[in-house]
PDB file of C-alpha atoms in Angstrom:
ATOM      1  CA  MET C 765     140.936  97.539  31.756  1.00  0.00           C
ATOM      2  CA  LYS C 766     138.895  94.684  30.341  1.00  0.00           C
ATOM      3  CA  ILE C 767     140.975  91.781  29.015  1.00  0.00           C
ATOM      4  CA  GLN C 768     140.215  90.950  25.399  1.00  0.00           C
ATOM      5  CA  THR C 769     138.881  87.433  24.912  1.00  0.00           C
ATOM      6  CA  ILE C 770     140.916  85.260  22.546  1.00  0.00           C
ATOM      7  CA  ASN C 771     139.164  82.408  20.742  1.00  0.00           C
ATOM      8  CA  ALA C 772     141.520  79.471  20.380  1.00  0.00           C
ATOM      9  CA  VAL C 773     141.741  75.955  18.978  1.00  0.00           C
ATOM     10  CA  ILE C 774     144.090  73.248  20.251  1.00  0.00           C
ATOM     11  CA  VAL C 775     145.618  70.878  17.696  1.00  0.00           C
ATOM     12  CA  GLU C 776     147.318  68.027  19.537  1.00  0.00           C
ATOM     13  CA  ASP C 777     147.234  64.257  19.074  1.00  0.00           C
ATOM     14  CA  GLU C 778     147.739  63.310  22.740  1.00  0.00           C
ATOM     15  CA  MET C 779     144.624  63.470  24.914  1.00  0.00           C
ATOM     16  CA  ALA C 780     146.629  63.972  28.117  1.00  0.00           C
ATOM     17  CA  ALA C 781     148.477  66.936  26.577  1.00  0.00           C
ATOM     18  CA  VAL C 782     145.164  68.467  25.466  1.00  0.00           C
ATOM     19  CA  GLN C 783     143.657  68.166  28.925  1.00  0.00           C
ATOM     20  CA  ALA C 784     146.764  69.606  30.593  1.00  0.00           C
ATOM     21  CA  LEU C 785     146.880  72.586  28.229  1.00  0.00           C
ATOM     22  CA  LYS C 786     143.144  73.262  28.669  1.00  0.00           C
ATOM     23  CA  ALA C 787     143.557  73.195  32.448  1.00  0.00           C
ATOM     24  CA  TYR C 788     146.553  75.561  32.340  1.00  0.00           C
ATOM     25  CA  LEU C 789     144.695  77.982  30.095  1.00  0.00           C
ATOM     26  CA  ALA C 790     141.570  77.970  32.261  1.00  0.00           C
ATOM     27  CA  LYS C 791     143.588  78.691  35.412  1.00  0.00           C
ATOM     28  CA  TYR C 792     146.403  80.937  34.219  1.00  0.00           C
ATOM     29  CA  CYS C 793     145.180  82.454  30.917  1.00  0.00           C
ATOM     30  CA  PRO C 794     141.437  83.076  31.453  1.00  0.00           C
ATOM     31  CA  GLN C 795     141.357  85.443  28.483  1.00  0.00           C
ATOM     32  CA  VAL C 796     141.683  82.388  26.211  1.00  0.00           C
ATOM     33  CA  THR C 797     138.483  80.520  25.327  1.00  0.00           C
ATOM     34  CA  VAL C 798     139.073  77.111  23.738  1.00  0.00           C
ATOM     35  CA  THR C 799     136.386  76.732  21.086  1.00  0.00           C
ATOM     36  CA  GLY C 800     137.626  73.542  19.427  1.00  0.00           C
ATOM     37  CA  ILE C 801     140.078  70.644  19.525  1.00  0.00           C
ATOM     38  CA  ALA C 802     141.591  68.583  16.720  1.00  0.00           C
ATOM     39  CA  TYR C 803     143.650  65.434  17.138  1.00  0.00           C
ATOM     40  CA  ASN C 804     145.127  65.113  13.639  1.00  0.00           C
ATOM     41  CA  CYS C 805     146.068  67.258  10.647  1.00  0.00           C
ATOM     42  CA  THR C 806     143.015  66.495   8.502  1.00  0.00           C
ATOM     43  CA  ASP C 807     140.523  67.329  11.240  1.00  0.00           C
ATOM     44  CA  ALA C 808     142.564  70.388  12.182  1.00  0.00           C
ATOM     45  CA  ILE C 809     142.282  71.944   8.723  1.00  0.00           C
ATOM     46  CA  ALA C 810     138.508  71.378   8.685  1.00  0.00           C
ATOM     47  CA  ILE C 811     137.955  72.694  12.224  1.00  0.00           C
ATOM     48  CA  LEU C 812     140.107  75.779  11.679  1.00  0.00           C
ATOM     49  CA  HIS C 813     138.123  76.679   8.570  1.00  0.00           C
ATOM     50  CA  GLU C 814     134.870  76.128  10.430  1.00  0.00           C
ATOM     51  CA  LEU C 815     135.724  78.039  13.609  1.00  0.00           C
ATOM     52  CA  GLN C 816     138.277  80.563  12.248  1.00  0.00           C
ATOM     53  CA  PRO C 817     139.951  81.140  15.635  1.00  0.00           C
ATOM     54  CA  GLN C 818     142.258  84.011  16.520  1.00  0.00           C
ATOM     55  CA  LEU C 819     144.851  81.670  18.045  1.00  0.00           C
ATOM     56  CA  VAL C 820     145.906  78.070  17.460  1.00  0.00           C
ATOM     57  CA  PHE C 821     148.007  75.955  19.800  1.00  0.00           C
ATOM     58  CA  LEU C 822     149.623  73.696  17.224  1.00  0.00           C
ATOM     59  CA  ASP C 823     151.568  70.512  17.943  1.00  0.00           C
ATOM     60  CA  VAL C 824     154.506  70.328  15.538  1.00  0.00           C
ATOM     61  CA  GLU C 825     154.668  66.537  15.164  1.00  0.00           C
ATOM     62  CA  MET C 826     151.525  64.445  14.732  1.00  0.00           C
ATOM     63  CA  PRO C 827     150.679  61.122  13.076  1.00  0.00           C
ATOM     64  CA  PHE C 828     150.130  61.389   9.303  1.00  0.00           C
ATOM     65  CA  GLY C 829     151.410  64.959   9.093  1.00  0.00           C
ATOM     66  CA  ASN C 830     152.775  67.890  11.042  1.00  0.00           C
ATOM     67  CA  ALA C 831     152.162  71.537  11.879  1.00  0.00           C
ATOM     68  CA  PHE C 832     153.519  72.709   8.543  1.00  0.00           C
ATOM     69  CA  ASP C 833     150.956  70.569   6.711  1.00  0.00           C
ATOM     70  CA  VAL C 834     148.199  72.217   8.745  1.00  0.00           C
ATOM     71  CA  LEU C 835     149.482  75.688   7.905  1.00  0.00           C
ATOM     72  CA  GLU C 836     149.704  74.759   4.217  1.00  0.00           C
ATOM     73  CA  GLY C 837     146.057  73.722   4.342  1.00  0.00           C
ATOM     74  CA  CYS C 838     145.069  77.001   6.015  1.00  0.00           C
ATOM     75  CA  ARG C 839     146.859  79.533   3.812  1.00  0.00           C
ATOM     76  CA  ASP C 840     143.574  81.367   3.320  1.00  0.00           C
ATOM     77  CA  LEU C 841     143.083  81.861   7.069  1.00  0.00           C
ATOM     78  CA  ASP C 842     144.657  84.488   9.300  1.00  0.00           C
ATOM     79  CA  PHE C 843     145.363  83.379  12.867  1.00  0.00           C
ATOM     80  CA  GLU C 844     148.252  83.605  15.300  1.00  0.00           C
ATOM     81  CA  THR C 845     150.003  80.380  16.244  1.00  0.00           C
ATOM     82  CA  ILE C 846     151.752  79.115  19.344  1.00  0.00           C
ATOM     83  CA  PHE C 847     153.616  75.959  18.399  1.00  0.00           C
ATOM     84  CA  VAL C 848     154.009  73.156  20.917  1.00  0.00           C
ATOM     85  CA  THR C 849     156.901  70.823  20.262  1.00  0.00           C
ATOM     86  CA  ALA C 850     159.373  68.325  21.577  1.00  0.00           C
ATOM     87  CA  TYR C 851     162.878  69.420  20.646  1.00  0.00           C
ATOM     88  CA  SER C 852     163.598  69.289  16.930  1.00  0.00           C
ATOM     89  CA  GLU C 853     166.579  71.318  15.722  1.00  0.00           C
ATOM     90  CA  TYR C 854     165.266  71.805  12.191  1.00  0.00           C
ATOM     91  CA  ALA C 855     161.740  72.739  13.270  1.00  0.00           C
ATOM     92  CA  LEU C 856     163.037  75.146  15.901  1.00  0.00           C
ATOM     93  CA  ARG C 857     165.286  76.860  13.365  1.00  0.00           C
ATOM     94  CA  ALA C 858     162.295  77.433  11.079  1.00  0.00           C
ATOM     95  CA  LEU C 859     160.255  78.772  13.985  1.00  0.00           C
ATOM     96  CA  ASN C 860     163.033  81.002  15.317  1.00  0.00           C
ATOM     97  CA  GLN C 861     163.727  82.487  11.885  1.00  0.00           C
ATOM     98  CA  SER C 862     160.048  83.341  11.686  1.00  0.00           C
ATOM     99  CA  ALA C 863     159.968  84.898  15.178  1.00  0.00           C
ATOM    100  CA  ALA C 864     157.188  82.418  15.950  1.00  0.00           C
ATOM    101  CA  TYR C 865     156.163  81.637  19.504  1.00  0.00           C
ATOM    102  CA  TYR C 866     156.629  78.071  20.628  1.00  0.00           C
ATOM    103  CA  LEU C 867     156.508  76.038  23.806  1.00  0.00           C
ATOM    104  CA  LEU C 868     158.687  73.021  24.473  1.00  0.00           C
ATOM    105  CA  LYS C 869     157.090  69.939  25.954  1.00  0.00           C
ATOM    106  CA  PRO C 870     156.376  69.533  28.808  1.00  0.00           C
ATOM    107  CA  VAL C 871     154.747  72.953  28.710  1.00  0.00           C
ATOM    108  CA  SER C 872     155.974  75.458  31.305  1.00  0.00           C
ATOM    109  CA  ILE C 873     153.174  77.488  32.885  1.00  0.00           C
ATOM    110  CA  GLU C 874     155.380  80.588  33.031  1.00  0.00           C
ATOM    111  CA  GLU C 875     156.293  80.316  29.344  1.00  0.00           C
ATOM    112  CA  LEU C 876     152.660  79.677  28.423  1.00  0.00           C
ATOM    113  CA  ILE C 877     151.556  82.864  30.187  1.00  0.00           C
ATOM    114  CA  VAL C 878     154.247  84.937  28.439  1.00  0.00           C
ATOM    115  CA  ALA C 879     153.452  83.462  25.003  1.00  0.00           C
ATOM    116  CA  VAL C 880     149.721  84.099  25.376  1.00  0.00           C
ATOM    117  CA  GLN C 881     150.339  87.683  26.496  1.00  0.00           C
ATOM    118  CA  LYS C 882     152.623  88.380  23.535  1.00  0.00           C
ATOM    119  CA  VAL C 883     150.256  86.810  21.019  1.00  0.00           C
ATOM    120  CA  GLY C 884     147.390  88.741  22.572  1.00  0.00           C
ATOM    121  CA  GLN C 885     149.298  91.953  21.837  1.00  0.00           C
ATOM    122  CA  LEU C 886     149.808  90.873  18.220  1.00  0.00           C
ATOM    123  CA  ILE C 887     146.093  90.181  17.823  1.00  0.00           C
ATOM    124  CA  GLN C 888     145.275  93.663  19.131  1.00  0.00           C
ATOM    125  CA  GLN C 889     147.939  95.367  16.985  1.00  0.00           C
ATOM    126  CA  LYS C 890     146.846  93.685  13.738  1.00  0.00           C
ATOM    127  CA  ASP C 891     150.238  94.449  12.155  1.00  0.00           C
ATOM    128  CA  GLY C 892     149.361  92.682   8.901  1.00  0.00           C
ATOM    129  CA  ILE C 893     152.327  90.293   8.986  1.00  0.00           C
ATOM    130  CA  ARG C 894     151.299  86.773   8.008  1.00  0.00           C
ATOM    131  CA  ARG C 895     153.694  84.934  10.302  1.00  0.00           C
ATOM    132  CA  ASN C 896     152.267  81.525   9.396  1.00  0.00           C
ATOM    133  CA  GLN C 897     153.240  82.041   5.757  1.00  0.00           C
ATOM    134  CA  VAL C 898     156.792  82.888   6.807  1.00  0.00           C
ATOM    135  CA  VAL C 899     156.922  79.702   8.891  1.00  0.00           C
ATOM    136  CA  ILE C 900     155.776  77.654   5.878  1.00  0.00           C
ATOM    137  CA  ASP C 901     158.428  79.184   3.618  1.00  0.00           C
ATOM    138  CA  ASN C 902     161.207  78.758   6.173  1.00  0.00           C
ATOM    139  CA  ASN C 903     160.342  75.098   6.686  1.00  0.00           C
ATOM    140  CA  LYS C 904     160.970  74.426   3.003  1.00  0.00           C
ATOM    141  CA  ASN C 905     164.524  73.618   2.021  1.00  0.00           C
ATOM    142  CA  ASN C 906     164.487  76.455  -0.506  1.00  0.00           C
ATOM    143  CA  PHE C 907     166.757  79.400   0.171  1.00  0.00           C
ATOM    144  CA  GLU C 908     164.874  81.534  -2.353  1.00  0.00           C
ATOM    145  CA  LEU C 909     161.782  81.471  -0.093  1.00  0.00           C
ATOM    146  CA  GLN C 910     163.326  81.796   3.345  1.00  0.00           C
ATOM    147  CA  LYS C 911     162.724  84.946   5.365  1.00  0.00           C
ATOM    148  CA  LEU C 912     163.594  86.521   8.700  1.00  0.00           C
ATOM    149  CA  ILE C 913     161.186  88.465  10.860  1.00  0.00           C
ATOM    150  CA  LEU C 914     163.199  91.205  12.540  1.00  0.00           C
ATOM    151  CA  PRO C 915     161.892  92.792  15.747  1.00  0.00           C
ATOM    152  CA  THR C 916     161.686  96.582  15.590  1.00  0.00           C
ATOM    153  CA  ILE C 917     160.562  99.289  18.011  1.00  0.00           C
ATOM    154  CA  ASP C 918     157.195  99.399  16.272  1.00  0.00           C
ATOM    155  CA  GLY C 919     156.727  95.665  15.741  1.00  0.00           C
ATOM    156  CA  PHE C 920     158.322  93.405  13.105  1.00  0.00           C
ATOM    157  CA  GLU C 921     159.853  93.694   9.663  1.00  0.00           C
ATOM    158  CA  VAL C 922     160.071  90.796   7.217  1.00  0.00           C
ATOM    159  CA  VAL C 923     163.180  90.478   5.022  1.00  0.00           C
ATOM    160  CA  GLN C 924     164.237  87.820   2.534  1.00  0.00           C
ATOM    161  CA  ASN C 925     167.356  85.925   3.568  1.00  0.00           C
ATOM    162  CA  LYS C 926     168.741  86.064   0.037  1.00  0.00           C
ATOM    163  CA  ALA C 927     168.684  89.890   0.190  1.00  0.00           C
ATOM    164  CA  ILE C 928     170.913  90.019   3.285  1.00  0.00           C
ATOM    165  CA  MET C 929     174.495  90.798   2.261  1.00  0.00           C
ATOM    166  CA  ARG C 930     176.188  90.835   5.652  1.00  0.00           C
ATOM    167  CA  LEU C 931     175.636  91.228   9.380  1.00  0.00           C
ATOM    168  CA  LYS C 932     177.861  93.132  11.787  1.00  0.00           C
ATOM    169  CA  GLY C 933     177.866  92.898  15.563  1.00  0.00           C
ATOM    170  CA  ASN C 934     177.382  96.268  17.238  1.00  0.00           C
ATOM    171  CA  GLY C 935     177.392  95.750  21.001  1.00  0.00           C
ATOM    172  CA  ASN C 936     173.943  94.545  22.052  1.00  0.00           C
ATOM    173  CA  PHE C 937     172.719  95.147  18.497  1.00  0.00           C
ATOM    174  CA  THR C 938     173.328  93.686  15.053  1.00  0.00           C
ATOM    175  CA  ASP C 939     173.535  95.830  11.925  1.00  0.00           C
ATOM    176  CA  ILE C 940     172.071  94.028   8.910  1.00  0.00           C
ATOM    177  CA  PHE C 941     173.208  95.283   5.499  1.00  0.00           C
ATOM    178  CA  MET C 942     170.827  94.567   2.644  1.00  0.00           C
ATOM    179  CA  GLU C 943     171.378  94.094  -1.084  1.00  0.00           C
ATOM    180  CA  ASP C 944     169.530  97.359  -1.828  1.00  0.00           C
ATOM    181  CA  GLY C 945     171.996  99.347   0.299  1.00  0.00           C
ATOM    182  CA  SER C 946     169.728  99.779   3.318  1.00  0.00           C
ATOM    183  CA  LYS C 947     170.837  98.969   6.859  1.00  0.00           C
ATOM    184  CA  LYS C 948     168.667  97.641   9.665  1.00  0.00           C
ATOM    185  CA  MET C 949     169.635  97.709  13.348  1.00  0.00           C
ATOM    186  CA  VAL C 950     168.170  94.890  15.415  1.00  0.00           C
ATOM    187  CA  CYS C 951     168.342  94.453  19.180  1.00  0.00           C
ATOM    188  CA  ARG C 952     169.892  90.984  19.029  1.00  0.00           C
ATOM    189  CA  PHE C 953     173.453  89.753  19.481  1.00  0.00           C
ATOM    190  CA  LEU C 954     175.280  88.542  16.368  1.00  0.00           C
ATOM    191  CA  LYS C 955     175.366  85.065  17.963  1.00  0.00           C
ATOM    192  CA  HIS C 956     171.559  84.945  17.681  1.00  0.00           C
ATOM    193  CA  PHE C 957     171.770  85.212  13.892  1.00  0.00           C
ATOM    194  CA  GLU C 958     174.699  82.803  13.662  1.00  0.00           C
ATOM    195  CA  GLU C 959     172.446  80.148  15.203  1.00  0.00           C
ATOM    196  CA  LEU C 960     169.551  80.947  12.848  1.00  0.00           C
ATOM    197  CA  LEU C 961     171.282  81.399   9.509  1.00  0.00           C
ATOM    198  CA  THR C 962     172.876  78.451   7.762  1.00  0.00           C
ATOM    199  CA  TYR C 963     174.624  78.241   4.359  1.00  0.00           C
ATOM    200  CA  PRO C 964     175.212  80.536   2.448  1.00  0.00           C
ATOM    201  CA  PHE C 965     175.806  82.576   5.601  1.00  0.00           C
ATOM    202  CA  VAL C 966     179.272  82.133   7.097  1.00  0.00           C
ATOM    203  CA  ARG C 967     180.833  83.768  10.130  1.00  0.00           C
ATOM    204  CA  ILE C 968     184.257  85.113   9.163  1.00  0.00           C
ATOM    205  CA  HIS C 969     185.090  87.304  12.162  1.00  0.00           C
ATOM    206  CA  LYS C 970     183.885  87.812  15.738  1.00  0.00           C
ATOM    207  CA  SER C 971     181.944  90.811  14.421  1.00  0.00           C
ATOM    208  CA  HIS C 972     180.951  89.682  10.923  1.00  0.00           C
ATOM    209  CA  ILE C 973     178.703  87.161   9.169  1.00  0.00           C
ATOM    210  CA  ILE C 974     178.542  87.313   5.374  1.00  0.00           C
ATOM    211  CA  ASN C 975     176.351  85.848   2.647  1.00  0.00           C
ATOM    212  CA  ILE C 976     178.935  84.205   0.394  1.00  0.00           C
ATOM    213  CA  HIS C 977     176.681  84.720  -2.633  1.00  0.00           C
ATOM    214  CA  PHE C 978     177.815  88.358  -2.489  1.00  0.00           C
ATOM    215  CA  VAL C 979     181.579  87.654  -2.317  1.00  0.00           C
ATOM    216  CA  LYS C 980     183.434  89.062  -5.337  1.00  0.00           C
ATOM    217  CA  LYS C 981     187.032  88.489  -4.193  1.00  0.00           C
ATOM    218  CA  TYR C 982     189.068  86.895  -1.447  1.00  0.00           C
ATOM    219  CA  HIS C 983     192.542  88.255  -0.702  1.00  0.00           C
ATOM    220  CA  LYS C 984     194.893  85.854   1.062  1.00  0.00           C
ATOM    221  CA  GLY C 985     196.732  86.671   4.268  1.00  0.00           C
ATOM    222  CA  THR C 986     196.929  85.427   7.846  1.00  0.00           C
ATOM    223  CA  GLY C 987     193.177  85.594   7.689  1.00  0.00           C
ATOM    224  CA  GLY C 988     192.837  87.754   4.627  1.00  0.00           C
ATOM    225  CA  TYR C 989     189.775  89.749   3.674  1.00  0.00           C
ATOM    226  CA  VAL C 990     186.809  89.492   1.349  1.00  0.00           C
ATOM    227  CA  VAL C 991     185.384  92.088  -1.016  1.00  0.00           C
ATOM    228  CA  LEU C 992     181.608  92.023  -1.333  1.00  0.00           C
ATOM    229  CA  ALA C 993     179.365  93.099  -4.188  1.00  0.00           C
ATOM    230  CA  ASP C 994     178.880  96.570  -2.670  1.00  0.00           C
ATOM    231  CA  GLY C 995     182.638  97.112  -2.525  1.00  0.00           C
ATOM    232  CA  SER C 996     182.925  96.646   1.245  1.00  0.00           C
ATOM    233  CA  GLU C 997     186.113  94.961   2.479  1.00  0.00           C
ATOM    234  CA  ILE C 998     185.588  92.663   5.462  1.00  0.00           C
ATOM    235  CA  GLU C 999     188.462  91.228   7.467  1.00  0.00           C
ATOM    236  CA  VAL C1000     188.622  87.450   7.878  1.00  0.00           C
ATOM    237  CA  SER C1001     189.916  86.314  11.262  1.00  0.00           C
ATOM    238  CA  ALA C1002     192.580  83.594  11.128  1.00  0.00           C
ATOM    239  CA  GLY C1003     190.355  81.357  13.248  1.00  0.00           C
ATOM    240  CA  TYR C1004     187.487  81.586  10.754  1.00  0.00           C
ATOM    241  CA  LYS C1005     189.562  81.364   7.556  1.00  0.00           C
ATOM    242  CA  ASP C1006     189.145  77.600   7.070  1.00  0.00           C
ATOM    243  CA  GLN C1007     185.379  77.911   7.638  1.00  0.00           C
ATOM    244  CA  LEU C1008     185.182  80.464   4.852  1.00  0.00           C
ATOM    245  CA  LEU C1009     187.301  78.453   2.423  1.00  0.00           C
ATOM    246  CA  ARG C1010     185.256  75.285   3.091  1.00  0.00           C
ATOM    247  CA  ALA C1011     182.135  77.202   2.047  1.00  0.00           C
ATOM    248  CA  PHE C1012     183.662  77.634  -1.414  1.00  0.00           C
ATOM    249  CA  ALA C1013     184.996  74.078  -1.670  1.00  0.00           C
TER     250      ALA C1013
END
C-alpha cells in the first residue's frame, strides 16, 4: 500500500535541532516532506499561512513567544501538531489534557516514528476535531475553557472539564460521569486523570475523583461521604479526608 505523503513545517529556534529533526525524518519517516522551516513565532505564523502544511513540528519554548502564541496566530488554519519540548510541567499538562502528541528533547527516534504514524492516521481519518484549539484553551488559566480529549474506540471525544461531575476507577478503565447524566468509559487508569486534572478536581477515595463544584453536602465520619448535585453519595477515604476539606478552606 502506498504511504501517504505528509507535508510538514518545522518551527524551532535552534539550528542544530532543526538539522537533527530533518535528518531523522528523512531516514526514519520518509512519508514526511519538510516544505518549510521557521525559527521564531512571527515567521512561523507567516510561513504556516503561506504553506498551509498538514503537520507542524512545533517547539514549545522560543525567544519572543512560544508554541501557544503560534497556535493563537493560526486559529484559521487546520493542521496536526507534534510539539517538541524540554520538560515543563505546566505545558505538558496542557498537552496531555488535549491528547496532543509531543516529543521531549532530545528527540527519541522511536518516539518520533510512533508520533508521526499516529498523526498520519489522524490526517487520513479527518475526524473534525480541532486539537490545536483545545491546546490553546487548556493553556489558558481559565477553567471555563478547559477541555479533555477522551480516546474512544472510534477516535476521540471532546468534553468540557467543567461538565465533569466525577470519575470512578473501573479496573483498567475510568467511568466519567457528566453533568447531563451521561457516562463515558475511557481506557485509562484513574491515576491518569488524577495527574491531568487540578482544582476543582479532588481525589477522595482510591476509586473516586470529584469536581467539588458539584458537592451539595459533606457528612462527617472517619472519612465521611459527600453528596453530589445528582444525588450520588460518594465515600471519602480517611486518608483523603484532609485533602477534601482543604479544597473547601
